[in-house]
Coordinates of C-alpha atoms and ligand atoms in Angstrom, one line a residue:
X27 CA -11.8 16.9 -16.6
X28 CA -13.4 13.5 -16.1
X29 CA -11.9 10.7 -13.8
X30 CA -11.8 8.3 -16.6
X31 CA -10.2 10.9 -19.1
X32 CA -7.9 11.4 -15.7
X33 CA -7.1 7.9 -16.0
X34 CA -6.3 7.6 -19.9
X35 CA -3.9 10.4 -19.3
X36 CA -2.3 9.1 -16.4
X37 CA -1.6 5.4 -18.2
X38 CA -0.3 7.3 -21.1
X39 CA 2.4 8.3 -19.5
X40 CA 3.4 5.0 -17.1
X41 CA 7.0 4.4 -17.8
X42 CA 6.2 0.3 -17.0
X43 CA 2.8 -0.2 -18.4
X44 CA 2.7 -3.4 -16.4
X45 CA 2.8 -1.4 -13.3
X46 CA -0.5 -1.4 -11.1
X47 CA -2.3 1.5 -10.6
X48 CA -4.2 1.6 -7.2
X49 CA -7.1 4.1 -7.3
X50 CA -6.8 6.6 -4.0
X51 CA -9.8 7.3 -3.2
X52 CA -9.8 8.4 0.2
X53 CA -12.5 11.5 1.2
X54 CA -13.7 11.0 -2.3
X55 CA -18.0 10.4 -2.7
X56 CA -18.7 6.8 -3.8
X57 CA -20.0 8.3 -7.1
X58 CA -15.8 9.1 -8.0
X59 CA -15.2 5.6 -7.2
X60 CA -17.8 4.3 -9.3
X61 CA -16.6 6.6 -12.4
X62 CA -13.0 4.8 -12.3
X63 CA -14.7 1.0 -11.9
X64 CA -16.5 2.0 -15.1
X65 CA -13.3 3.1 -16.6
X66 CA -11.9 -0.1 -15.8
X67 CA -10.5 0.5 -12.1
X68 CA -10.4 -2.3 -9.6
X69 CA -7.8 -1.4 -7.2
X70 CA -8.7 1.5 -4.8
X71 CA -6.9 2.6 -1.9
X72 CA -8.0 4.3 1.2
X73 CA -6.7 5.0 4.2
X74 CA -9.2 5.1 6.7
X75 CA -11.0 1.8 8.3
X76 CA -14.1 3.8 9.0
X77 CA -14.0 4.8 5.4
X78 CA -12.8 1.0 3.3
X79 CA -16.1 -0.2 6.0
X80 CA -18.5 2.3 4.5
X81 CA -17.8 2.4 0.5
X82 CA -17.1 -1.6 0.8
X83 CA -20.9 -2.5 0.3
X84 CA -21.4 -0.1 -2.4
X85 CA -19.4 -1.3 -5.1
X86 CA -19.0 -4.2 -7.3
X87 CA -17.6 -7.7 -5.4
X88 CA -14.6 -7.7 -7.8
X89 CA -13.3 -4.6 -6.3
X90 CA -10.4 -5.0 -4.7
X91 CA -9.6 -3.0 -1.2
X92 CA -5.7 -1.5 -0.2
X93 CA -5.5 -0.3 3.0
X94 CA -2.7 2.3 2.8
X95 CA -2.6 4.2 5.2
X96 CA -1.2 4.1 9.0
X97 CA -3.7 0.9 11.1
X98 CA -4.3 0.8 14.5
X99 CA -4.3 -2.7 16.1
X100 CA -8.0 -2.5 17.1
X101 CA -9.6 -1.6 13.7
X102 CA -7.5 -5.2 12.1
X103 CA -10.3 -6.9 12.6
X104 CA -13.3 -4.7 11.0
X105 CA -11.0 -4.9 7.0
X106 CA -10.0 -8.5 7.6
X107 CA -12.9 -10.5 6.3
X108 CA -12.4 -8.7 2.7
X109 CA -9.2 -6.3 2.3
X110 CA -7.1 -7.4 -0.7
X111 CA -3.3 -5.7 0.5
X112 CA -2.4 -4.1 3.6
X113 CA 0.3 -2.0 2.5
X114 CA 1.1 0.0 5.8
X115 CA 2.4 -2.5 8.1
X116 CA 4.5 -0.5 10.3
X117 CA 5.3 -3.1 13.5
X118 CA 5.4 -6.4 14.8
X119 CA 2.5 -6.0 16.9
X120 CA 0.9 -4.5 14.0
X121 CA 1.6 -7.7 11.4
X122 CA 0.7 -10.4 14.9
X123 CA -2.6 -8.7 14.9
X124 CA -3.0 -9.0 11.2
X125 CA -2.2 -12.8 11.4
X126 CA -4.6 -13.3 14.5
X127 CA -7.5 -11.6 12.6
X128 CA -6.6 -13.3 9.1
X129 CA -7.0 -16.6 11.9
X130 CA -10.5 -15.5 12.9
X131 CA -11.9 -15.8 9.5
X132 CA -9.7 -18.1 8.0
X133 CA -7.9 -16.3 5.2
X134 CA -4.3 -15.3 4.2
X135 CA -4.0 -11.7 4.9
X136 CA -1.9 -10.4 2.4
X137 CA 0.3 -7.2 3.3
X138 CA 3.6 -4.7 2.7
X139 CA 5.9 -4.2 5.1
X140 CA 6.3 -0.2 5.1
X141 CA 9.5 0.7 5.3
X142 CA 10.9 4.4 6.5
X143 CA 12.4 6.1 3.4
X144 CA 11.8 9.8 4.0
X145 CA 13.6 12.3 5.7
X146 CA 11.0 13.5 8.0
X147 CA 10.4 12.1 10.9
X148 CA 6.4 11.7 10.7
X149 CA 6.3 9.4 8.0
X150 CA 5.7 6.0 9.1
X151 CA 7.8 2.7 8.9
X152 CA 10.1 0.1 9.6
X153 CA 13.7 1.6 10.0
X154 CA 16.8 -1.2 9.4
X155 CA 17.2 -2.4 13.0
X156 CA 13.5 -2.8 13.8
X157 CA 13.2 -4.7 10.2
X158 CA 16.1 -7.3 10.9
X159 CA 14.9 -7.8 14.2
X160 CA 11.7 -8.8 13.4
X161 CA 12.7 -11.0 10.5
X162 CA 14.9 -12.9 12.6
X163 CA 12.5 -13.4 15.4
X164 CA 11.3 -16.9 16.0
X165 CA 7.9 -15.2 16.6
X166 CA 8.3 -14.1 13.2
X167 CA 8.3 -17.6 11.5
X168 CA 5.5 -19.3 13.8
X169 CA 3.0 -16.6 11.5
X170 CA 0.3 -18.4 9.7
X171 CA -2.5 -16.2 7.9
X172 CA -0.6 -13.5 6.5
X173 CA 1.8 -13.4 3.5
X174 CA 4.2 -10.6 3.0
X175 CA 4.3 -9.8 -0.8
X176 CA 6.6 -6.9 -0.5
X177 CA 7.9 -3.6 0.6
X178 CA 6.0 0.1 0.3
X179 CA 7.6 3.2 1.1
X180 CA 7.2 7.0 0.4
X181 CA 9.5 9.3 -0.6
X182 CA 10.3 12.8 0.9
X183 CA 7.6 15.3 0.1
X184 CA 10.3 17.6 -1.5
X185 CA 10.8 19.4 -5.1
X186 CA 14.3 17.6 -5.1
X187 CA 14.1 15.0 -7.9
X188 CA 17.9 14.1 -6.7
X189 CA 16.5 13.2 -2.8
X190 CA 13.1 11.0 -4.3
X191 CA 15.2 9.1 -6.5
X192 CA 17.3 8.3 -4.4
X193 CA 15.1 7.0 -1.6
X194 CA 13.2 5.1 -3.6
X195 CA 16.2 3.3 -5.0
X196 CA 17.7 2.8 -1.5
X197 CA 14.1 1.3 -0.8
X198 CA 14.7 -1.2 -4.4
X199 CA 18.0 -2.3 -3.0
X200 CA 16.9 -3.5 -0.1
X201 CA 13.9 -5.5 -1.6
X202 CA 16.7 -7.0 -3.6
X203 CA 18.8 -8.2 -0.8
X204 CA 15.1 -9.4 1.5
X205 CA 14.8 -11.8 -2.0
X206 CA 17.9 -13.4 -1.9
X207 CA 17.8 -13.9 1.9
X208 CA 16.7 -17.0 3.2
X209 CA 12.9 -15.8 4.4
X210 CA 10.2 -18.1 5.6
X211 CA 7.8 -19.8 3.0
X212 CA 4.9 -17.0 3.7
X213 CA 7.2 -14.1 2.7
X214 CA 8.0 -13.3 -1.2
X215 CA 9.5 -10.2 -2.6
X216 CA 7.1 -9.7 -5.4
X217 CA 5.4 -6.2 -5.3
X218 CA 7.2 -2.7 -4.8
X219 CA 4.4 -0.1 -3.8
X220 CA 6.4 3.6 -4.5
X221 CA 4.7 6.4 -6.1
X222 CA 2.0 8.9 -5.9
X223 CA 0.7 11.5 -7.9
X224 CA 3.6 13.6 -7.7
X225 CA 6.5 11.4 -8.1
X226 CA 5.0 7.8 -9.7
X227 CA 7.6 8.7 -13.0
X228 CA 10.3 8.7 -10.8
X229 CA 9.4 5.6 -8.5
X230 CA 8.3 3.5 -12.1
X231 CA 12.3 4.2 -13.2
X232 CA 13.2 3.2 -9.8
X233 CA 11.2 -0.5 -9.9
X234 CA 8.0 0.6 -8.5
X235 CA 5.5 -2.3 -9.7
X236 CA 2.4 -0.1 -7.9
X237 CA 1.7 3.1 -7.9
X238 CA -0.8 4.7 -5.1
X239 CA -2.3 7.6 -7.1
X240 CA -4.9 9.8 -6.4
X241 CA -5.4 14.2 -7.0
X242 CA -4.2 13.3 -10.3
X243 CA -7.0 11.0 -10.8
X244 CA -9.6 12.5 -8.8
X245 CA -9.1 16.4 -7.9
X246 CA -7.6 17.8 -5.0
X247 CA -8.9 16.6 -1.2
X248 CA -11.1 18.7 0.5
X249 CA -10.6 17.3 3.9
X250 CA -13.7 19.7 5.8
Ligands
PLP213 C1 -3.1 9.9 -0.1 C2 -2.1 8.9 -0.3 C3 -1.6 8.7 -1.6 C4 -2.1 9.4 -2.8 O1 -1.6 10.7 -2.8 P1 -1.8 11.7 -4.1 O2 -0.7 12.7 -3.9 O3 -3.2 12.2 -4.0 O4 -1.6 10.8 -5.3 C5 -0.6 7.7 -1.8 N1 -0.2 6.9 -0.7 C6 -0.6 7.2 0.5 C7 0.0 6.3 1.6 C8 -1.6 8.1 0.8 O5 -2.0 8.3 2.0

């Protein structure tokens, strides 16, 4: 099966057709990547710094980097001359870092804020408490170069439709409430990042506006 045939497939099926499909290509040869730009990709996800630095200089300018998977602090600065969203902001420290790099070379970082949706415990983000605490820091309004576009969460791994659903709209409600609270200027609710291969259908229903997918698209991960 070809990537771009992949692709086809996977669009014919969106439940929102205006929902963006970010390309995960993470462990996959620059020669996948390049298959889905022909096919008309530009979004492509990875989640390794090393990685985003490495295939960054082999494709096309217009391609467009997420960075969606967990950051350390001291790899900000390596993505933040070029990345297009930071999904996976999972702390404070995290998003002051982002801010200070985005400083450095004078652009507007744009990120998620990752929230924790998921049962298990080693799924990373933001529970309730540390979210509201942060928000109503002063710290939090003297940020400058970054702008927080949304929210980004994933489900449960579990064969319980009942359990995703419901996690991804507990994750819609609360992007609901953050847009009719009084935020600062840099933060706007606008973009939902929920889905993957496995459960895009359900997080489309539930007001995903991007979907991270990538087996579907490419094959299965060999991670030797
Ligand atoms: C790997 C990954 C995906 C894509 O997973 P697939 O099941 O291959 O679609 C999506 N989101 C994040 C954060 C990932 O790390």
């Amino acid at each position: 099966m070809s990537i771009a045939k992949n692709l086809e497939d996977i669009k014919a099926t969106f439940f929102d057709s205006e929902c963006l499909l970010v390309a995960v290509s993470k462990t996959k040869p620059i020669e996948d990547l390049r298959e889905a730009y022909e096919a008309g990709v530009r979004d492509f996800g990875e989640n390794k710094v090393q990685e985003i630095q490495a295939k960054q200089p082999d494709m096309p300018d217009d391609t467009r980097w997420h960075m969606i998977g967990h950051l350390q602090r001291n790899k900000v600065k390596y993505i933040a001359p070029f990345v297009h969203l930071i999904h996976s902001v999972d702390s404070f420290k995290l998003l002051k870092e982002i801010d200070k790099q985005g400083k450095k070379v004078d652009r507007q970082i744009s990120v998620l804020l990752q929230i924790h949706i998921a049962e298990e415990e080693s799924k990373f983000g933001f529970d309730q408490a540390e979210l509201n605490e942060m928000l109503a820091s002063a710290d939090f309004r003297e940020l400058s170069h970054v702008n927080v576009i949304g929210l980004m969460g994933m489900a449960t791994f579990t064969e319980n439709e009942g359990q995703i659903r419901k996690e991804f709209k507990g994750l819609k409600q609360l992007f609901e409430k953050l847009k009719s609270e009084n935020l600062p200027e840099f933060v706007k609710m606008k973009e939902l990042s929920m889905g993957m291969s496995s459960d895009y259908l359900i997080a489309q229903q539930e007001g995903s506006t991007m979907v991270r997918i990538g087996s579907s698209i490419f094959g299965a991960r060999n991670y030797n």
